[in-house]
XYZ file of C-alpha atoms in Angstrom:
620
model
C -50.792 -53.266 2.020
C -47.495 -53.327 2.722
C -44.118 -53.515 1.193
C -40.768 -55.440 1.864
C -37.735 -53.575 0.085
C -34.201 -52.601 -0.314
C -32.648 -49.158 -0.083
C -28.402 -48.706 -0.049
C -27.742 -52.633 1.199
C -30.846 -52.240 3.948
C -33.835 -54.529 4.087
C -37.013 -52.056 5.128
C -40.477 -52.583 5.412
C -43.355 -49.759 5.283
C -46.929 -49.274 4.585
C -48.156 -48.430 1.202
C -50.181 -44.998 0.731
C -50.651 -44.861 -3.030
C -48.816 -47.369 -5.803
C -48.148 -46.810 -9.100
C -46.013 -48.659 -11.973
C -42.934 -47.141 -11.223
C -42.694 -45.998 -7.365
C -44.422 -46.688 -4.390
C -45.573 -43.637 -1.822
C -45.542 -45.431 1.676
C -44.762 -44.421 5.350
C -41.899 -45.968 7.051
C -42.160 -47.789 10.615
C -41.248 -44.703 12.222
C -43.983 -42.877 10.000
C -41.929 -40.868 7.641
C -43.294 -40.575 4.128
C -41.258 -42.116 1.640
C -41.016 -42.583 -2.061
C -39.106 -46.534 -3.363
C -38.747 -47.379 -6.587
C -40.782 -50.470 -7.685
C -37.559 -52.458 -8.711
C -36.536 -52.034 -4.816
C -39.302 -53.946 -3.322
C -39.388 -57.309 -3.341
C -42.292 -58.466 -1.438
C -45.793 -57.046 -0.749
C -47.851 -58.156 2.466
C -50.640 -57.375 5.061
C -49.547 -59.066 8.168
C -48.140 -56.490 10.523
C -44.854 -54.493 9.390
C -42.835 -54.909 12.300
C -43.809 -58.581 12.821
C -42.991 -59.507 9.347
C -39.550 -57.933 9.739
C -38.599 -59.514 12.913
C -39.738 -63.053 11.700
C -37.594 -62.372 8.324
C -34.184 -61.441 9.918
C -34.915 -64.221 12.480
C -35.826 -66.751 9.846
C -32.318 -65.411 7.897
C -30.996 -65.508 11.023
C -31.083 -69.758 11.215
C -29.880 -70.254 7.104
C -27.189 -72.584 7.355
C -25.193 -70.017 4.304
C -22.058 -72.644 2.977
C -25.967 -74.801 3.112
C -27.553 -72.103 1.013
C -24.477 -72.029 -0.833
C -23.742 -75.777 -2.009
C -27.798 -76.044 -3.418
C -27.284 -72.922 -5.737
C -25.328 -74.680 -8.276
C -22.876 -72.955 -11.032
C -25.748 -70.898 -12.720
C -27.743 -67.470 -11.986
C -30.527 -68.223 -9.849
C -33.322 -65.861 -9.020
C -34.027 -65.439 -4.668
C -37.440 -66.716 -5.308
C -35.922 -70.399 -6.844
C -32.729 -70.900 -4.188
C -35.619 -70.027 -1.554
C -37.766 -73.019 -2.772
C -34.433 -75.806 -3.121
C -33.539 -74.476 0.231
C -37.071 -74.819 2.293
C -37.833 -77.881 0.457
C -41.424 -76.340 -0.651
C -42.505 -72.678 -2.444
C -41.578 -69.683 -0.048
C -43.598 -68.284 2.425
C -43.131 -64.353 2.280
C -41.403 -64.490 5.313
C -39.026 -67.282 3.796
C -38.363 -65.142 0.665
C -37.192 -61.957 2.438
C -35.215 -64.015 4.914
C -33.397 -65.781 1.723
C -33.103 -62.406 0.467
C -31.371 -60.966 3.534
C -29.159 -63.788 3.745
C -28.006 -63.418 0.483
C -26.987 -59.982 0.470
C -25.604 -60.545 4.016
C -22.943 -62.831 2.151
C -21.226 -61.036 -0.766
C -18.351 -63.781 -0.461
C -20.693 -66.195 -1.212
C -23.173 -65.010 -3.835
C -22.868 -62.435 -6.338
C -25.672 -60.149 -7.003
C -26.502 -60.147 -10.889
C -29.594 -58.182 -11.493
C -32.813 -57.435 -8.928
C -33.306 -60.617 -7.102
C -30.545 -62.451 -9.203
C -27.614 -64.131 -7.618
C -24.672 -66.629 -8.998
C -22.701 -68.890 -6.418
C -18.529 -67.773 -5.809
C -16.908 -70.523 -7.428
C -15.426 -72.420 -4.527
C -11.682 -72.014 -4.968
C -12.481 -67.964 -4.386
C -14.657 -68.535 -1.806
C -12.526 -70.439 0.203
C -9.665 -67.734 -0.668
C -12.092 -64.891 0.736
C -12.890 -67.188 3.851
C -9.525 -67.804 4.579
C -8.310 -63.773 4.637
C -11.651 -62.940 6.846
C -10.264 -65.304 8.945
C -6.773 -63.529 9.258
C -8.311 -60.289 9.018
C -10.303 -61.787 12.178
C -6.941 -63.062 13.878
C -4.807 -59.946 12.504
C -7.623 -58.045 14.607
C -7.406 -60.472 17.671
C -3.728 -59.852 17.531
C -3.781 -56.276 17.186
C -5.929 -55.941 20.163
C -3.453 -58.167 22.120
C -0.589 -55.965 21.614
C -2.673 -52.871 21.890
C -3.476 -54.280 25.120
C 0.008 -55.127 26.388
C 1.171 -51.678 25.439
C -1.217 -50.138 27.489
C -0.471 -52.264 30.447
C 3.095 -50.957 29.624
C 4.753 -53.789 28.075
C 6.081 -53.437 25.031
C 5.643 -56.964 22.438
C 8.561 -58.323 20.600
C 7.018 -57.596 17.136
C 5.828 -53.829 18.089
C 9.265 -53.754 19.467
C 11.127 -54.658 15.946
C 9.143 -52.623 13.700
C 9.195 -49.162 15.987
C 12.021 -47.559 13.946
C 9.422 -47.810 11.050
C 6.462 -47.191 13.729
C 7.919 -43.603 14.462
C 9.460 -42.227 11.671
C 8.456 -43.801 8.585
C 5.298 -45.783 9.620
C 3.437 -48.129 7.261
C -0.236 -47.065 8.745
C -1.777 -50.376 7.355
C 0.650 -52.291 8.903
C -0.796 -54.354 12.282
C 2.152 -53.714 14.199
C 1.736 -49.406 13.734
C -2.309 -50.168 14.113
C -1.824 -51.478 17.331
C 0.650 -49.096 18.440
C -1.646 -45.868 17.841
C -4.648 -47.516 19.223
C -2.469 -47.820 22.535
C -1.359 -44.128 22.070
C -5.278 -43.168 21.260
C -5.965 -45.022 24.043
C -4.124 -43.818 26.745
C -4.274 -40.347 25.061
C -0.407 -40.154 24.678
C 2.122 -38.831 21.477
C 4.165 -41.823 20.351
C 6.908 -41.051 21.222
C 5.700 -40.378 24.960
C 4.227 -44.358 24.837
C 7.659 -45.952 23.118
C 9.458 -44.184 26.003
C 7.168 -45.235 28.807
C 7.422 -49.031 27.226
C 10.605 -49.070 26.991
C 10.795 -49.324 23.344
C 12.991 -45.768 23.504
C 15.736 -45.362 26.038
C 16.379 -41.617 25.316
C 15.936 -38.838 22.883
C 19.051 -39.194 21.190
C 18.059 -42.449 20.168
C 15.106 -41.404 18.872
C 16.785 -39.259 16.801
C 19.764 -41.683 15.580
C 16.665 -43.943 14.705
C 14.754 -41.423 12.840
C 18.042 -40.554 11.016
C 18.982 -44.114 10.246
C 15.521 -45.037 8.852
C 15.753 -42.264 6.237
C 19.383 -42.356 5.841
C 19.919 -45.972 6.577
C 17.161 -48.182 5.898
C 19.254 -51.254 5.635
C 21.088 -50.023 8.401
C 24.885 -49.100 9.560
C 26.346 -52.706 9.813
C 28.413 -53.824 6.740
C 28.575 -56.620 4.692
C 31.884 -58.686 4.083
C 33.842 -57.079 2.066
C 37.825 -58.482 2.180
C 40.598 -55.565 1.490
C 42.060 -57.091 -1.748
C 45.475 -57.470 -1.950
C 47.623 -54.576 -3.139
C 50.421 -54.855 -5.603
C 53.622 -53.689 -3.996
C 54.428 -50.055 -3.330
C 57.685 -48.007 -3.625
C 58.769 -47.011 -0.191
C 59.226 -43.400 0.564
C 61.897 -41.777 2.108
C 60.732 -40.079 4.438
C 58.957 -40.482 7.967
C 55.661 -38.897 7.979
C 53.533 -37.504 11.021
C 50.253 -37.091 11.182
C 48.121 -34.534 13.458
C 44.526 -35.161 14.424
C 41.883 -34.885 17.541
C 42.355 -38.102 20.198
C 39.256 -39.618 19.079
C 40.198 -39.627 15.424
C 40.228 -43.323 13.776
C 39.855 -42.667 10.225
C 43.583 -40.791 9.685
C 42.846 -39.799 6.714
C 46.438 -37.385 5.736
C 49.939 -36.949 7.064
C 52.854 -34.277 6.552
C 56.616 -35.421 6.606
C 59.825 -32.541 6.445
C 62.725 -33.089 4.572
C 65.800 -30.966 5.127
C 67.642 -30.116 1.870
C 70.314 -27.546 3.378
C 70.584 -24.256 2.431
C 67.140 -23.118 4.379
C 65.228 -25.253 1.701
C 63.043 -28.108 3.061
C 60.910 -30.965 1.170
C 57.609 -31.172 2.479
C 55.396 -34.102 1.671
C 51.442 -33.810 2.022
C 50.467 -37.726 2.144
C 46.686 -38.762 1.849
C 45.742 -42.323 2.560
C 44.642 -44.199 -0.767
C 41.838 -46.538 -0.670
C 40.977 -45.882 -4.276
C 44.069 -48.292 -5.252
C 42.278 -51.169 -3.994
C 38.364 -50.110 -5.162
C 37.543 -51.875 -8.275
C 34.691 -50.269 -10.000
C 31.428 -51.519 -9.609
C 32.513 -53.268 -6.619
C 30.832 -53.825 -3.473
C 32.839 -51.325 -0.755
C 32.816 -48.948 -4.013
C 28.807 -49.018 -4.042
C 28.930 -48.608 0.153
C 30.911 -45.730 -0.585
C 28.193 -43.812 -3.261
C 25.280 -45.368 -0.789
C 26.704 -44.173 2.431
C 28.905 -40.845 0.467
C 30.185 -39.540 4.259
C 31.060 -40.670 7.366
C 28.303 -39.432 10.008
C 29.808 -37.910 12.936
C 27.256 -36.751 16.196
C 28.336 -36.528 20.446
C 29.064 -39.433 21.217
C 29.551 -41.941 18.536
C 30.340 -41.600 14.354
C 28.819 -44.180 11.335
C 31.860 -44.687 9.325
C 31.598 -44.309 5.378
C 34.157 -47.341 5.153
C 34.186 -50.539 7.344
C 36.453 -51.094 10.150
C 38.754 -53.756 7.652
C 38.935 -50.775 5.397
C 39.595 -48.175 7.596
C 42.480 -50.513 9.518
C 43.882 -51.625 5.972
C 44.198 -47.758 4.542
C 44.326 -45.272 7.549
C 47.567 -43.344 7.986
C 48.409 -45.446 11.461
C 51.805 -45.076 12.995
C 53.879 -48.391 13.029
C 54.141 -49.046 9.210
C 54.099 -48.146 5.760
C 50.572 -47.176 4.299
C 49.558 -46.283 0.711
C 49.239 -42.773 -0.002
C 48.847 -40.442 -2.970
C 51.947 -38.123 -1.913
C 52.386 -34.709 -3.378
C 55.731 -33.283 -2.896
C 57.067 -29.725 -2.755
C 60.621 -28.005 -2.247
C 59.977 -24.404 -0.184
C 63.029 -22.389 -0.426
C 64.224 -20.462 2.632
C 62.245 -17.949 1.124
C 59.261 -19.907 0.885
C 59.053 -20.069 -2.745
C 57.867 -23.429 -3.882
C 58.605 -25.467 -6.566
C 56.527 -27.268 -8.761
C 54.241 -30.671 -7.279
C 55.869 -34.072 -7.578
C 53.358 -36.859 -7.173
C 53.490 -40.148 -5.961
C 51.949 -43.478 -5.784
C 53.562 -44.989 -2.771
C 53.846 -46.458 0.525
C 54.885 -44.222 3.574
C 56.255 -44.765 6.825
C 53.868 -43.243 9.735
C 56.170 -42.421 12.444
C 53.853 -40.395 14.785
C 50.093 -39.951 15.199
C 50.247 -36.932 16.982
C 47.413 -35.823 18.895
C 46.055 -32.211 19.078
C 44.874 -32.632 22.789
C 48.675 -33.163 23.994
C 50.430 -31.456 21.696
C 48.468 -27.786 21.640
C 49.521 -26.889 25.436
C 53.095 -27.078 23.848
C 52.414 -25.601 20.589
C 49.833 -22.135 20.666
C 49.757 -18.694 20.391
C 51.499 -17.431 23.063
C 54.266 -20.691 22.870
C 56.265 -23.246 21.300
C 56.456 -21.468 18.269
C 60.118 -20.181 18.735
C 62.813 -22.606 16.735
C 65.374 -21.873 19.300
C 63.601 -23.275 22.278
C 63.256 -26.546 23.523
C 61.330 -29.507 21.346
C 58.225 -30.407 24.061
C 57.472 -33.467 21.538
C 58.253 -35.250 18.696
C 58.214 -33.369 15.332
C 58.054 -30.307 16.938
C 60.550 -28.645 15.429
C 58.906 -29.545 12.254
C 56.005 -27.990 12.969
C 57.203 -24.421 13.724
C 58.785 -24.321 10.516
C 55.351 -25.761 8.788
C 53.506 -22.578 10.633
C 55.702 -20.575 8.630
C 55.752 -21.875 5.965
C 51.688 -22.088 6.192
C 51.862 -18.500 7.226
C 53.424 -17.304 3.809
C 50.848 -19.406 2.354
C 47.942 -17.257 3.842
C 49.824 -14.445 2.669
C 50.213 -15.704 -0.922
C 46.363 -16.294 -0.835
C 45.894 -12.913 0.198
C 44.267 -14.626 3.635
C 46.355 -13.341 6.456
C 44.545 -11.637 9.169
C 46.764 -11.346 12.059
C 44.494 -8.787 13.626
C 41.315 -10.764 13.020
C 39.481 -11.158 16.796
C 39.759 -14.389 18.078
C 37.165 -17.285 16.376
C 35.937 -20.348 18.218
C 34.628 -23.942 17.438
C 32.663 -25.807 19.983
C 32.291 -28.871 20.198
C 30.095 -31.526 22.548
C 31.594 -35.269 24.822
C 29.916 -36.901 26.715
C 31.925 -37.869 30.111
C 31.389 -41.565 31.480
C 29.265 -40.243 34.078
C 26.578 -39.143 31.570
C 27.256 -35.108 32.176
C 28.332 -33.510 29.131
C 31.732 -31.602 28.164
C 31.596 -28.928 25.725
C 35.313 -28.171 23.998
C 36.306 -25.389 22.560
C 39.168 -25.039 19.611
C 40.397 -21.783 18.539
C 39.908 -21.326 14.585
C 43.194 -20.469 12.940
C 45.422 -21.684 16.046
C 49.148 -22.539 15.177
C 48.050 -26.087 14.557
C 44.952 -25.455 12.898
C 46.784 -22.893 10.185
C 49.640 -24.927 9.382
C 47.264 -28.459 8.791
C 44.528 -26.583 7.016
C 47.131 -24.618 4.931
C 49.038 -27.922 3.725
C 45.662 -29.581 3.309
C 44.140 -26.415 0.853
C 47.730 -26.656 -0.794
C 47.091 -30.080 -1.582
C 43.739 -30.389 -2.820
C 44.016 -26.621 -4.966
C 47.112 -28.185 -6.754
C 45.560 -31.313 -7.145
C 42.438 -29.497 -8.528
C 44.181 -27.641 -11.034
C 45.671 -30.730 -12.662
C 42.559 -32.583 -12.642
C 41.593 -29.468 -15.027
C 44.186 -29.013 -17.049
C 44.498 -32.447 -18.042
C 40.669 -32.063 -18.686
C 39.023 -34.411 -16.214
C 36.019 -33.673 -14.657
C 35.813 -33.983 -10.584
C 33.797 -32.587 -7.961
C 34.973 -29.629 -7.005
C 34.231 -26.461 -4.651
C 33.538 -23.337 -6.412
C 32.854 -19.800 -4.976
C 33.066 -16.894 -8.005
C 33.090 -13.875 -7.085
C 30.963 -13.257 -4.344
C 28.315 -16.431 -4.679
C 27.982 -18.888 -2.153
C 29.735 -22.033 -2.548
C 29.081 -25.043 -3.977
C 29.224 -27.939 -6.217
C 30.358 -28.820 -9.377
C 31.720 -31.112 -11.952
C 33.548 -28.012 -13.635
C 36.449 -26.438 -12.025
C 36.364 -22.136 -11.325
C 37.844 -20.200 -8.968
C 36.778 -20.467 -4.756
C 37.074 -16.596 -3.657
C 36.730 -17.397 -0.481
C 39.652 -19.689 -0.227
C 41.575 -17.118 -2.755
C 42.388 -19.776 -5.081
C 41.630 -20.428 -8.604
C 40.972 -24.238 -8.407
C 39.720 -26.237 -5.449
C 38.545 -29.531 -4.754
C 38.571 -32.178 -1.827
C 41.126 -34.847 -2.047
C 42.592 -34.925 1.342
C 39.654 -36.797 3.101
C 39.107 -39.963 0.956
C 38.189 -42.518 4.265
C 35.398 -40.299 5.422
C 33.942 -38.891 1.764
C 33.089 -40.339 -1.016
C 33.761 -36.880 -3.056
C 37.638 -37.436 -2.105
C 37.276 -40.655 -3.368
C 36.189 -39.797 -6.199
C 38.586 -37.390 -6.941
C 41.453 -39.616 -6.049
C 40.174 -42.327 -8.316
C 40.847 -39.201 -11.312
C 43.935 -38.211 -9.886
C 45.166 -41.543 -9.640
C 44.464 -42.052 -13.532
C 46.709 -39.081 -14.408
C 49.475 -40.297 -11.840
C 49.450 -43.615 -13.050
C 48.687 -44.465 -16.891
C 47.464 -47.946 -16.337
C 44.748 -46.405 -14.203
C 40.988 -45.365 -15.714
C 39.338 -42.516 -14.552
C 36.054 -43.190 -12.634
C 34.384 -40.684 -14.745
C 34.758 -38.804 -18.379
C 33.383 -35.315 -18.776
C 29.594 -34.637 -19.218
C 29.237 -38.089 -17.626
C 25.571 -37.988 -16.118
C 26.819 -40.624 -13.861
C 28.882 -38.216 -12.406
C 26.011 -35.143 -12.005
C 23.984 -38.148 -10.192
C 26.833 -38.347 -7.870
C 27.491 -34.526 -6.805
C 23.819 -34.358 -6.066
C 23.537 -37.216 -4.076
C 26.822 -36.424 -1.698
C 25.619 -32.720 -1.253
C 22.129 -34.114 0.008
C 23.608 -36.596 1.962
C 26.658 -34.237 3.380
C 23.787 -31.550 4.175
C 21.652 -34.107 5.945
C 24.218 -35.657 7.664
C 25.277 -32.174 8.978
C 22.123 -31.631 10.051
C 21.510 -34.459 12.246
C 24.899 -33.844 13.854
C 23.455 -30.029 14.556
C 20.542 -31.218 15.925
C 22.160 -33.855 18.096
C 24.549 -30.962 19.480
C 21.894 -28.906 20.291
C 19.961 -31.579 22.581
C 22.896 -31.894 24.581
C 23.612 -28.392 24.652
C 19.818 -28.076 26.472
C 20.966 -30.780 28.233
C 24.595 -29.426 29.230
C 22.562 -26.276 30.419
C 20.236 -28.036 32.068
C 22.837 -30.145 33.959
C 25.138 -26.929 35.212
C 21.831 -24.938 36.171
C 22.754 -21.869 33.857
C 19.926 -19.139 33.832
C 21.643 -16.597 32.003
C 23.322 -16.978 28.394
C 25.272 -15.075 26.285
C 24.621 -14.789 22.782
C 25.021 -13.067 19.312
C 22.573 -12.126 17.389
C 22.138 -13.611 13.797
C 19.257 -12.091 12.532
C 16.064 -11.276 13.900
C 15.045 -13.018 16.969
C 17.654 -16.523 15.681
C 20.550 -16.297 18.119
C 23.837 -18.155 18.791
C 24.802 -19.256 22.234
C 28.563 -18.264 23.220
C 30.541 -21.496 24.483
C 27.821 -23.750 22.768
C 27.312 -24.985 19.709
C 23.592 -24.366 19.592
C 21.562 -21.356 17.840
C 17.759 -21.106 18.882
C 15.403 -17.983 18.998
C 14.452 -15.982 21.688
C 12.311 -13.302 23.077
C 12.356 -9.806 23.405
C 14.575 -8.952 21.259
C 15.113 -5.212 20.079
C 13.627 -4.439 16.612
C 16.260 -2.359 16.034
C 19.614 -5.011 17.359
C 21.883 -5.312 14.672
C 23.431 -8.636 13.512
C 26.186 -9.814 15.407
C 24.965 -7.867 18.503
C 26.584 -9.222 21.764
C 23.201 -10.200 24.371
C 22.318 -11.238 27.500
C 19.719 -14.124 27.812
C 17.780 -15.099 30.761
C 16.877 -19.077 30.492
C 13.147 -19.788 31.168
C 12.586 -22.995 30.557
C 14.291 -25.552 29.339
C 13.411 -28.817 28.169
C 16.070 -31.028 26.436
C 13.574 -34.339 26.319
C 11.446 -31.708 24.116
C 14.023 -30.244 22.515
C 12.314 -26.532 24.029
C 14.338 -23.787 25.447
C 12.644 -20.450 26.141
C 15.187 -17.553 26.170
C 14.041 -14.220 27.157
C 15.992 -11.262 26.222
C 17.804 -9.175 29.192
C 20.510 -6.462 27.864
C 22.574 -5.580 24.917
C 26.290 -6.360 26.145
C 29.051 -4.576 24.684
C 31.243 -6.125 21.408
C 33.203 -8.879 22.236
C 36.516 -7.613 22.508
């Protein structure tokens, strides 16, 4: 005898050795003993084993199922029952275990109740489980299509749209990514190496802006309207202001003006643009601002924390009066200042100077003399501003005239698609007399945020700590001051807006702060701008370095320069790009002075191999 059964979903047939009420002992078709449970078998025969299964899956094989289907009715039906309505007379064996099969080959169709018990899918769910196999069967179709394109090299419209997503944030159930990493799987390539031979990547700094932007700026960097509301008239200063930034600056965010008051004593006026006067809260350009917190800047290009309206409606620009917060001082001939007047105002830009014409005039080693000749507007004004910004390091207990010589570089790319590195000397004439008038500015404005008791974010160093963060004003050693907060950059950071929007309610008495103190609100928003301003940071680091490979790549160099940070993590002089490298000396000291031999370098890779050559001596 033998048996017909079921065991995990699979019809089997085998012979039967011994029988008893619970199990059978048989031996499969390949002759393996086996033990089934009775309530698995289903049908017991003598004809051949293999014969009887072949006829039963073909018999299955020709049952019409939506058939089989319509004759079942709306009640539980045993196999044995459907099997007779269907065949039209009682079952042959073969018949049964063909219904069976067919049966448990459609689970859409018939739900299994008990052993050999079944009740018909009502039709409205059957035809809603038809109709997604039948997009799962064209979602497949499709996904083979553009699996197939891809690996012919083309690259379809839809993988095309989604491969932001695709790369750096993918959605792996998506048919768009499945598609995509069956090509890569295919043609046994990374992703990135198949968007780049498809042309669905131009080059590795896009790949990077669009990993960045999908994180960072998953709705992406255009803006939405948002009209510059109308401001209430200003009072017009009396002054002419100046203001002194790179050649590629747009967003002028502060100016300085000079007022002579005879006697040696001068006015000086530190003006910041105001875009909080205009910012309702809860607005829409007030929510860009606490979405976007920073303006992005990497070689190349920048994604503004403001839109271009904005920026054109509030940045210091020379031609016109602009609305500023102004803070005004009188500096005796002594340099002794007097205590801050502030203003709500509009002031005339005279000048956007430029740091790129202006610095081979104004350095070091000239144009800081008041007797000689004026090379450019303002000048005059700014050789007494380095003085006067000179007794301000001194008040902060900050000058170091001896202190060796510090560098900034900093990465263009020419039209011709080499790259320019730039370097800027850190506390150059120009750089010491803005960055003095700027800390002046936002450590008065700092102190009366806290004195008046209004919370802000501020920058706090005490003692010896690092800095950081808060909502609570203490003193920043580093900057030898005893409050300090940023104020002067309100176009390109949302913490400077904030700020201003609190200043601005102590300057003017019609005007509500944006925040009260132990406002959660406010926590929220210091975390979220250092995340973002640390991010944002890093991306422009990481785009630097790419073109630094590349900017080595392009002028052939095999040996580098470098100082040591720690360990084997060095810095490369003239660049603005720290990597590791090889070889070094277990003993080298921080701030060690090296010579590098260049291995390899791969920029599209983001690789360079460095090999240690030679301790140099210190930088002089």
């Amino acid at each position: 005898m033998n048996i017909f059964y079921e065991e995990s979903g699979q019809f089997k047939v085998a012979a039967v050795v011994q029988k008893n009420d619970a199990t059978y002992q048989a031996d499969t078709q390949h002759g393996k003993r086996t033990k089934v449970k009775a309530a698995n078998v289903f049908v017991e025969f003598d004809t051949p084993m293999g014969a009887f299964l072949a006829q039963a899956q073909a018999e299955a094989a020709e049952i019409d199922t939506d058939l089989l289907w319509e004759v079942c009715g709306e009640e539980e039906f045993s196999a044995e029952a459907i099997a007779e309505e269907y065949f039209g007379h009682a079952p042959a064996k073969t018949e049964l275990a063909a219904t069976l099969i067919a049966l448990y080959a459609a689970p859409m169709y018939f739900y299994k109740k008990a052993k050999g018990i079944f009740k018909a899918a009502p039709e409205e769910t059957l035809k809603q489980a038809l109709a997604a196999v039948e997009r799962k069967k064209q979602q497949d179709a499709q996904i083979e299509a553009w699996s197939e394109a891809l690996k012919q090299g083309e690259m379809p419209s839809e993988i095309a749209a989604d491969l932001k997503t695709i790369l750096h944030a993918p959605d792996k159930q998506a048919p768009t990514y499945k598609a995509f990493t069956k090509a890569a799987d295919a043609l046994k390539l990374a992703p990135l190496a198949l968007a780049m031979q498809t042309g669905g990547v131009a080059s590795i700094p896009q790949y990077l802006r669009d990993g960045f932007e999908v994180k960072h700026f998953p709705k992406g960097t255009a803006f939405a309207d948002m009209p510059v509301p109308a401001l209430p008239a200003l009072p017009q200063a009396a002054v002419q202001a100046f203001s002194i930034d790179d050649e590629d600056t747009t967003e002028v965010d502060d100016a300085l003006s000079v007022t002579d008051l005879g006697n040696g004593a001068k006015r000086v006026g530190i003006h910041i643009a105001a875009p909080a006067l205009a910012v309702a809260s809860g607005s829409a350009i007030e929510k860009t601002i606490m979405e976007r917190l920073s303006t992005v800047y990497f070689p190349g290009g920048k994604i503004t924390m403001l839109p271009d309206n904005w920026i054109a409606a509030f940045s210091l620009d020379a031609g016109g009066h602009r609305p500023a917060v102004s803070i005004y001082f009188d500096v005796d001939a002594d340099f002794n200042i007097s205590a801050p007047v502030h203003k709500i105002e509009a002031v005339y830009i005279a000048e956007n100077l430029r740091i790129q014409a202006i610095e081979p005039h104004f350095n070091a080693e000239t144009g800081l003399d008041a007797e000689g000749q004026a090379m450019f507007n303002h000048h005059q004004d700014l050789i007494w501003l380095h003085r006067f910004a000179t007794a301000r390091q001194k008040a902060r207990g900050k000058y170091e005239p001896d202190r060796a010589p510090q560098y900034d570089y900093g990465i263009g790319l020419n039209e011709d698609g080499s790259v320019a590195v730039s370097r800027r000397e850190r506390g150059s004439p120009i750089d010491t007399l803005v960055s003095e008038m700027m800390i002046l500015a936002n450590s008065t404005w700092a102190q009366m945020l806290d004195e008046n008791g209004l919370p802000g974010l501020f920058r706090v160093q005490p003692g010896n700590s690092k800095v950081r963060m808060s909502t609570q004003s203490e003193p920043h050693s580093g900057m030898g001051v005893q409050h300090y907060g940023w104020f002067t950059s309100p176009l390109r950071r949302a913490a400077d807006y904030i700020n201003q929007k609190q200043l601005l309610s102590l300057i003017n008495s019609e005007a509500e702060p944006l925040f009260h103190s132990n406002d959660t609100a406010l926590f929220a928003a210091l975390r979220d701008f250092d995340a973002a301003y640390t991010a944002y940071a890093d991306f422009q680091r990481k785009m630097e370095s790419y073109w630094s490979l590349v900017y080595i790549r392009q002028q052939a160099l095999k040996e580098l320069k470098a100082t040591l940070l720690k360990e084997d993590l060095v810095r490369i002089d003239g660049l603005p790009l720290a990597v590791r490298a090889t070889g070094i000396p277990f003993d080298a000291l921080p701030k060690s002075q090296l010579l590098l031999a260049v291995a390899e370098v791969d920029a599209d890779k983001q690789f360079i191999a460095l090999n240690y050559l030679k301790m140099l001596p210190p930088a002089a």
